[in-house]
Coordinates of C-alpha atoms and ligand atoms in Angstrom, one line a residue:
X588 CA 61.7 145.6 -104.6
X589 CA 59.1 142.9 -103.7
X590 CA 57.7 143.4 -100.2
X591 CA 57.6 140.0 -98.2
X592 CA 55.8 138.8 -95.1
X593 CA 57.2 135.5 -93.7
X594 CA 54.7 133.6 -91.5
X595 CA 56.9 131.1 -89.3
X596 CA 60.1 133.0 -89.8
X597 CA 61.9 131.2 -87.0
X598 CA 61.4 127.7 -88.4
X599 CA 63.5 125.7 -90.9
X600 CA 61.8 127.1 -94.1
X601 CA 61.5 130.6 -92.5
X602 CA 65.2 130.8 -91.8
X603 CA 66.1 129.4 -95.3
X604 CA 63.9 132.0 -96.8
X605 CA 65.6 134.9 -95.0
X606 CA 68.9 133.4 -96.1
X607 CA 67.6 133.7 -99.7
X608 CA 66.3 137.2 -99.1
X609 CA 69.7 138.2 -97.6
X610 CA 71.6 136.8 -100.7
X611 CA 69.4 139.0 -103.0
X612 CA 69.3 142.4 -101.3
X613 CA 68.2 144.4 -104.3
X614 CA 65.2 142.1 -104.9
X615 CA 63.3 141.8 -101.6
X616 CA 62.3 144.0 -98.6
X617 CA 61.1 142.2 -95.5
X618 CA 57.9 143.8 -94.2
X619 CA 56.5 141.3 -91.7
X620 CA 57.9 138.3 -89.7
X621 CA 56.1 136.0 -87.2
X622 CA 57.0 133.2 -84.7
X623 CA 55.2 130.9 -82.3
X624 CA 57.5 131.4 -79.5
X625 CA 61.2 131.7 -80.5
X626 CA 61.3 135.5 -79.7
X627 CA 65.0 135.6 -79.2
X628 CA 65.6 134.4 -82.9
X629 CA 62.9 136.7 -84.1
X630 CA 64.7 139.6 -82.5
X631 CA 68.0 138.7 -84.2
X632 CA 66.0 138.5 -87.6
X633 CA 64.3 141.8 -86.9
X634 CA 67.7 143.5 -86.1
X635 CA 68.9 142.2 -89.4
X636 CA 66.0 142.8 -91.7
X637 CA 64.1 145.7 -90.0
X638 CA 60.5 144.7 -90.7
X639 CA 57.7 147.2 -89.9
X640 CA 55.8 144.7 -87.6
X641 CA 56.2 141.3 -86.1
X642 CA 53.7 138.9 -84.6
X643 CA 54.4 136.5 -81.6
X644 CA 51.5 133.9 -81.1
X645 CA 52.7 132.7 -77.6
X646 CA 51.9 136.0 -75.8
X647 CA 53.8 135.2 -72.5
X648 CA 57.1 134.8 -74.5
X649 CA 57.3 138.4 -75.8
X650 CA 57.1 140.6 -72.7
X651 CA 60.8 140.7 -71.8
X652 CA 61.7 141.6 -75.5
X653 CA 59.1 144.4 -76.1
X654 CA 61.6 147.3 -75.3
X655 CA 64.2 146.1 -77.9
X656 CA 61.5 146.0 -80.6
X657 CA 60.1 149.3 -79.6
X658 CA 63.6 150.8 -79.7
X659 CA 63.8 149.8 -83.4
X660 CA 60.3 151.3 -84.1
X661 CA 58.9 147.8 -84.9
X662 CA 55.3 147.2 -84.0
X663 CA 54.7 143.9 -82.1
X664 CA 51.4 142.1 -82.4
X665 CA 50.5 139.0 -80.4
X666 CA 48.3 136.0 -80.2
X667 CA 46.6 134.2 -83.0
X668 CA 44.8 137.3 -83.8
X669 CA 48.2 139.1 -84.3
X670 CA 49.2 136.4 -86.9
X671 CA 45.9 136.8 -88.7
X672 CA 46.2 140.6 -88.7
X673 CA 49.6 140.5 -90.2
X674 CA 48.6 138.0 -92.9
X675 CA 45.8 140.3 -93.9
X676 CA 48.1 143.4 -94.3
X677 CA 47.8 144.8 -97.9
X678 CA 51.2 146.2 -98.5
X679 CA 52.7 142.9 -99.3
X680 CA 53.7 141.4 -102.7
X681 CA 54.6 137.9 -101.5
X682 CA 53.4 136.1 -98.5
X683 CA 55.6 133.1 -97.5
X684 CA 53.5 130.6 -95.4
X685 CA 56.2 128.6 -93.5
X686 CA 53.8 127.7 -90.7
X687 CA 53.5 124.1 -89.7
X688 CA 50.2 122.5 -89.4
X689 CA 46.5 123.3 -90.1
X690 CA 46.9 126.6 -88.2
X691 CA 48.3 127.8 -91.6
X692 CA 44.8 127.7 -93.3
X693 CA 43.3 130.9 -92.1
X694 CA 46.3 133.1 -92.7
X695 CA 46.5 131.7 -96.2
X696 CA 42.9 132.6 -96.9
X697 CA 43.5 136.1 -95.5
X698 CA 46.4 136.7 -97.9
X699 CA 44.5 135.2 -100.9
X700 CA 42.0 138.0 -100.3
X701 CA 44.6 140.5 -100.9
X702 CA 45.5 138.9 -104.2
X703 CA 49.3 138.8 -103.4
X704 CA 51.4 135.7 -104.3
X705 CA 51.5 133.0 -101.7
X706 CA 54.8 131.1 -101.7
X707 CA 53.4 128.0 -100.0
X708 CA 55.5 125.7 -97.8
X709 CA 52.6 124.9 -95.4
X710 CA 51.2 121.8 -97.2
X711 CA 48.7 121.2 -94.5
X712 CA 46.8 124.2 -95.8
X713 CA 46.1 122.4 -99.0
X714 CA 45.6 119.0 -97.5
X715 CA 42.9 120.4 -95.1
X716 CA 41.4 123.1 -97.3
X717 CA 42.6 122.5 -100.9
X718 CA 39.1 123.0 -102.4
X719 CA 38.5 126.3 -100.6
X720 CA 41.9 127.7 -101.0
X721 CA 42.1 127.0 -104.8
X722 CA 38.6 128.4 -105.3
X723 CA 39.3 131.6 -103.4
X724 CA 42.6 132.1 -105.2
X725 CA 40.9 131.7 -108.6
X726 CA 38.4 134.3 -107.5
X727 CA 41.0 136.9 -106.2
X728 CA 43.7 136.2 -108.7
X729 CA 46.2 135.3 -106.1
X730 CA 48.9 132.9 -107.3
X731 CA 49.8 129.8 -105.2
X732 CA 53.4 129.0 -105.9
X733 CA 54.7 126.0 -104.1
X734 CA 57.8 125.9 -102.0
X735 CA 57.8 122.1 -101.4
X736 CA 60.6 120.8 -103.4
X737 CA 58.6 118.1 -105.3
X738 CA 55.9 120.7 -106.3
X739 CA 58.4 123.2 -107.3
X740 CA 60.1 120.4 -109.4
X741 CA 56.7 119.7 -111.1
X742 CA 56.0 123.4 -111.7
X743 CA 59.5 123.8 -113.3
X744 CA 58.9 120.8 -115.6
X745 CA 55.5 122.2 -116.7
X746 CA 56.7 125.7 -117.6
X747 CA 55.9 126.2 -121.3
X748 CA 53.8 123.1 -121.5
X749 CA 50.0 122.6 -121.9
X750 CA 48.2 121.2 -118.9
X751 CA 46.1 119.1 -121.2
X752 CA 49.3 117.3 -122.4
X753 CA 50.5 116.1 -119.0
X754 CA 49.7 112.5 -118.6
X755 CA 50.9 111.9 -115.1
X756 CA 53.2 113.3 -112.5
X757 CA 55.6 111.3 -110.4
X758 CA 56.5 112.5 -106.9
X759 CA 59.9 111.1 -105.7
X760 CA 60.4 110.2 -102.0
X761 CA 63.7 109.5 -100.2
X762 CA 61.9 106.7 -98.3
X763 CA 63.1 108.2 -95.0
X764 CA 65.3 106.6 -92.4
X765 CA 63.4 103.3 -92.1
X766 CA 63.2 102.4 -95.8
X767 CA 65.3 99.2 -95.1
X768 CA 64.2 98.6 -91.6
X769 CA 62.0 95.5 -91.2
X770 CA 58.4 96.3 -90.3
X771 CA 58.5 94.2 -87.2
X772 CA 61.1 96.4 -85.7
X773 CA 58.9 99.5 -86.2
X774 CA 57.5 99.3 -82.6
X775 CA 61.0 99.9 -81.1
X776 CA 61.8 103.1 -83.1
X777 CA 62.8 105.9 -80.9
X778 CA 62.1 109.7 -81.3
X779 CA 65.8 110.3 -82.0
X780 CA 66.1 107.6 -84.7
X781 CA 62.9 109.1 -86.4
X782 CA 64.3 112.6 -86.2
X783 CA 67.4 111.5 -88.1
X784 CA 66.5 112.0 -91.7
X785 CA 69.1 110.8 -94.3
X786 CA 68.8 113.7 -96.7
X787 CA 67.0 116.8 -95.4
X788 CA 67.3 119.0 -92.4
X789 CA 63.8 120.1 -91.5
X790 CA 61.5 120.9 -88.6
X791 CA 60.4 118.0 -86.3
X792 CA 56.9 117.6 -87.6
X793 CA 57.8 117.1 -91.2
X794 CA 60.8 115.0 -90.3
X795 CA 58.5 112.4 -88.4
X796 CA 56.1 112.6 -91.5
X797 CA 58.9 111.7 -93.7
X798 CA 59.8 108.7 -91.6
X799 CA 56.2 107.4 -91.7
X800 CA 55.8 108.4 -95.4
X801 CA 52.8 110.4 -94.3
X802 CA 54.6 113.5 -95.8
X803 CA 54.6 111.9 -99.3
X804 CA 50.9 111.2 -98.9
X805 CA 50.2 114.8 -97.9
X806 CA 52.2 115.8 -100.9
X807 CA 49.9 113.8 -103.2
X808 CA 47.0 115.6 -101.8
X809 CA 48.9 118.9 -102.2
X810 CA 49.7 118.0 -105.9
X811 CA 46.1 117.0 -106.6
X812 CA 45.0 120.6 -105.7
X813 CA 47.9 122.6 -107.1
X814 CA 47.9 120.9 -110.6
X815 CA 44.2 119.8 -110.7
X816 CA 45.0 116.1 -111.3
X817 CA 43.1 113.1 -110.2
X818 CA 44.8 110.6 -108.0
X819 CA 45.0 108.1 -110.9
X820 CA 47.5 110.5 -112.5
X821 CA 49.6 111.0 -109.6
X822 CA 52.4 108.3 -108.7
X823 CA 55.2 108.0 -106.1
X824 CA 58.5 106.4 -106.6
X825 CA 61.1 106.0 -103.9
X826 CA 64.4 107.5 -104.9
X827 CA 66.8 107.3 -101.9
X828 CA 69.3 110.0 -103.2
X829 CA 66.8 112.9 -103.3
X830 CA 68.5 114.2 -106.5
X831 CA 65.5 114.0 -108.9
X832 CA 62.9 116.1 -107.0
X833 CA 60.0 114.9 -109.2
X834 CA 59.0 114.2 -112.8
X835 CA 56.3 114.9 -115.3
X836 CA 55.2 112.5 -118.1
X837 CA 53.6 113.9 -121.1
X838 CA 51.1 112.4 -123.4
X839 CA 53.7 111.6 -126.1
X840 CA 55.6 109.5 -123.6
X841 CA 58.4 112.0 -123.1
X842 CA 59.4 112.8 -119.4
X843 CA 60.9 115.8 -117.7
X844 CA 62.6 115.7 -114.3
X845 CA 64.0 118.5 -112.2
X846 CA 67.4 117.7 -110.4
X847 CA 69.5 119.4 -107.8
X848 CA 71.1 118.9 -104.5
X849 CA 68.8 118.7 -101.5
X850 CA 68.8 122.3 -100.5
X851 CA 65.4 124.0 -99.8
X852 CA 66.9 127.4 -100.7
X853 CA 66.5 126.5 -104.4
X854 CA 62.7 126.0 -104.4
X855 CA 62.2 128.8 -102.0
X856 CA 64.1 131.3 -104.3
X857 CA 62.2 130.0 -107.3
X858 CA 58.8 130.5 -105.5
X859 CA 59.9 134.1 -104.8
X860 CA 61.2 134.9 -108.4
X861 CA 58.9 132.6 -110.5
X862 CA 58.8 132.6 -113.5
X863 CA 62.2 134.2 -113.5
X864 CA 65.4 132.7 -112.1
X865 CA 68.1 134.7 -110.4
X866 CA 71.8 133.6 -110.1
X867 CA 72.9 132.0 -106.8
X868 CA 76.3 130.7 -105.7
X869 CA 75.2 127.6 -103.9
X870 CA 76.9 124.1 -104.1
X871 CA 76.0 122.3 -107.5
X872 CA 75.3 118.7 -108.4
X873 CA 78.5 117.1 -109.4
X874 CA 78.3 114.2 -111.8
X875 CA 82.0 113.3 -111.0
X876 CA 80.9 112.2 -107.5
X877 CA 77.4 111.2 -108.0
X878 CA 77.6 107.5 -108.5
X879 CA 74.1 106.3 -108.9
X880 CA 70.4 107.3 -109.0
X881 CA 68.1 104.4 -107.9
X882 CA 64.4 103.7 -107.7
X883 CA 61.9 101.3 -106.0
X884 CA 58.3 101.2 -105.5
X885 CA 56.8 102.4 -102.1
X886 CA 55.8 99.7 -99.8
X887 CA 52.2 100.5 -98.8
X888 CA 52.0 97.8 -96.2
X889 CA 54.9 98.9 -94.4
X890 CA 54.2 102.6 -94.8
X891 CA 50.5 102.5 -94.1
X892 CA 50.2 106.4 -93.8
X893 CA 50.7 106.8 -97.6
X894 CA 47.9 104.4 -98.3
X895 CA 45.6 106.2 -95.8
X896 CA 46.3 109.5 -97.8
X897 CA 45.2 107.9 -100.9
X898 CA 42.0 106.6 -99.2
X899 CA 41.2 110.0 -97.6
X900 CA 41.5 111.9 -100.9
X901 CA 39.3 109.3 -102.6
X902 CA 36.7 109.6 -99.9
X903 CA 36.8 113.4 -100.1
X904 CA 34.7 115.8 -98.0
X905 CA 36.4 116.2 -94.6
X906 CA 38.4 113.0 -94.7
X907 CA 41.7 114.8 -95.6
X908 CA 41.0 117.3 -92.8
X909 CA 40.5 114.4 -90.3
X910 CA 43.6 112.6 -91.6
X911 CA 45.6 115.7 -91.2
X912 CA 44.5 116.6 -87.8
X913 CA 44.8 113.1 -86.4
X914 CA 48.2 112.8 -87.8
X915 CA 49.3 116.2 -86.3
X916 CA 48.0 115.0 -82.8
X917 CA 49.6 111.5 -83.2
X918 CA 53.0 113.0 -84.3
X919 CA 52.9 115.5 -81.2
X920 CA 52.2 112.3 -79.0
X921 CA 55.0 110.3 -80.5
X922 CA 57.4 113.3 -80.0
X923 CA 56.3 113.4 -76.4
X924 CA 57.1 109.7 -76.1
X925 CA 53.4 108.9 -75.2
X926 CA 52.8 106.6 -78.2
X927 CA 55.0 104.3 -80.3
X928 CA 56.1 105.1 -83.8
X929 CA 54.0 102.2 -85.2
X930 CA 50.9 103.6 -83.5
X931 CA 50.8 106.7 -85.7
X932 CA 49.1 105.1 -88.7
X933 CA 46.8 103.1 -86.4
X934 CA 45.6 106.3 -84.8
X935 CA 45.1 108.0 -88.1
X936 CA 43.0 105.1 -89.4
X937 CA 40.9 105.0 -86.1
X938 CA 40.2 108.7 -86.6
X939 CA 39.2 108.2 -90.3
X940 CA 36.9 105.4 -89.3
X941 CA 35.2 107.0 -86.1
X942 CA 35.2 110.7 -86.8
X943 CA 32.7 112.5 -89.1
X944 CA 34.2 113.1 -92.6
X945 CA 31.1 114.5 -94.4
X946 CA 31.3 117.3 -97.0
X947 CA 31.7 120.7 -95.6
X948 CA 30.3 124.1 -96.7
X949 CA 32.8 126.6 -95.6
X950 CA 35.8 127.2 -93.5
X951 CA 33.9 127.1 -90.1
X952 CA 32.6 123.7 -90.7
X953 CA 36.0 122.5 -91.9
X954 CA 37.7 123.7 -88.8
X955 CA 35.1 122.1 -86.7
X956 CA 35.9 118.7 -88.3
X957 CA 39.6 119.5 -87.6
X958 CA 38.8 120.2 -84.0
X959 CA 36.7 117.1 -83.5
X960 CA 39.4 114.8 -84.9
X961 CA 42.0 116.3 -82.6
X962 CA 39.6 115.9 -79.6
X963 CA 39.0 112.2 -80.5
X964 CA 42.7 111.5 -80.7
X965 CA 43.7 113.3 -77.5
X966 CA 40.9 112.0 -75.4
X967 CA 41.6 108.3 -76.5
X968 CA 45.4 108.3 -76.7
X969 CA 46.8 111.2 -74.5
X970 CA 47.5 110.0 -71.0
Ligands
NDP620 P1 59.3 124.4 -88.3 O1 58.8 123.6 -87.2 O2 60.8 124.4 -88.5 O3 58.9 125.9 -88.3 C1 57.5 126.2 -88.1 C2 57.4 127.7 -87.9 O4 56.0 127.9 -87.6 C3 58.2 128.3 -86.8 O5 58.5 129.6 -87.1 C4 57.2 128.2 -85.6 O6 57.6 129.0 -84.6 C5 55.9 128.6 -86.3 N1 54.8 127.9 -85.6 C6 54.7 126.7 -85.1 N2 53.5 126.4 -84.5 C7 52.8 127.6 -84.7 C8 51.5 127.9 -84.1 N3 50.7 127.2 -83.6 N4 51.1 129.3 -84.5 C9 52.0 130.1 -85.1 N5 53.2 129.7 -85.6 C10 53.6 128.5 -85.3 O7 58.7 123.8 -89.6 P2 59.4 123.7 -91.1 O8 60.0 125.1 -91.5 O9 60.1 122.5 -91.3 O10 58.1 123.4 -92.0 C11 57.1 124.5 -92.2 C12 56.1 124.0 -93.3 O11 56.9 123.7 -94.6 C13 55.4 122.6 -92.9 O12 54.2 122.7 -93.4 C14 56.3 121.6 -93.7 O13 55.5 120.4 -94.1 C15 56.6 122.4 -94.9 N6 57.9 122.0 -95.6 C16 59.1 122.0 -94.9 C17 60.2 121.6 -95.5 C18 61.6 121.7 -94.8 O14 62.7 121.6 -95.5 N7 61.6 122.2 -93.6 C19 60.3 121.1 -96.9 C20 59.0 121.1 -97.6 C21 57.8 121.5 -96.9 P3 58.6 128.6 -83.4 O15 60.0 128.8 -84.0 O16 58.5 129.6 -82.2 O17 58.2 127.2 -83.0
MG621 MG1 58.5 117.7 -100.1

């Protein structure tokens, strides 16, 4: 039985992960679960999976539920310190990082120190601190196995291959809900329209990132660190059906692709069982009903966030951290209807131009760059 800790258990990935765990009861044992504030759902999950301890970051939300956790003998930790403490516990084989945002970096680094497997959904961890994370993982021997569907696809295509024989990787992108919308209508896009993703049901932040194509840019940076490839060997293609999850081209001109229905439980399960596969009875891709697979290039003028990710990765240093932090703040302002949809790339670009993006020498400096970029955006745009 593999002992599992799920950070962000109450989110979209967290809940799908528990679904996978429930479907493989002889394989996994849930040790720890965390939430930001959804304690009612966390309690239900705790009743079903009986973890040893849980962490609730938003302290005020937990008080009324304490007796129920205590009656099950479950330890309750609180605050960001509680999350950090749980992520550092040593009796874990796999830590699933399903947190959203840069907040995921320190818990990832904690778990890496224990040398356990990190099943990583939290791509912001690698966007912000890819260099640090990969260096620490190499030192401790911790494996970083991606949950993100594109990166899982790439990993699956690379199994049995030599890294030196990979010529390039191609990340597919659905194009989001505004692929066909003229750019001059972007200023009128509502929050509800942006949250309506054509193929995937996900948390709010990544859904907005998918609508701006920031998500694909963050994934390019994520792939750069995971597979140790330069930007010149990472391409993006728009593929609206989300059936091909990504492709690898090899030096002999051969290509491998990984296909499947858009269902995150598949890459989640693979990250938990890699390099093995376990049988699962989920809906299958059906070629009798699948009519077409189409492809088109990404429009970098219309979806400027993708271009900004390329530029931030090329600039290096703290530029990806500033990009990520300013995007998190811009998305949060858009969700609160304080800025327009088309202002998101404008704000990120403004932060990249005006915030310090020098190289950094450790996690404290990196977090300071992140903080400064957030302060820059909120002081200028949050009214
Ligand atoms: P959700 O918003 O659905 O869930 C996020 C989880 O993190 C929730 O448990 C939430 O708690 C918790 N959380 C949020 N803020 C904090 C905080 N400040 N401190 C501690 N915990 C916090 O996100 P998703 O599941 O959609 O995404 C998680 C990660 O996975 C993201 O990095 C995303 O990019 C990546 N990903 C997601 C995919 C998807 O299909 N959803 C696909 C590929 C990647 P609470 O419930 O209380 O808010
Ligand atoms: Mg993805």
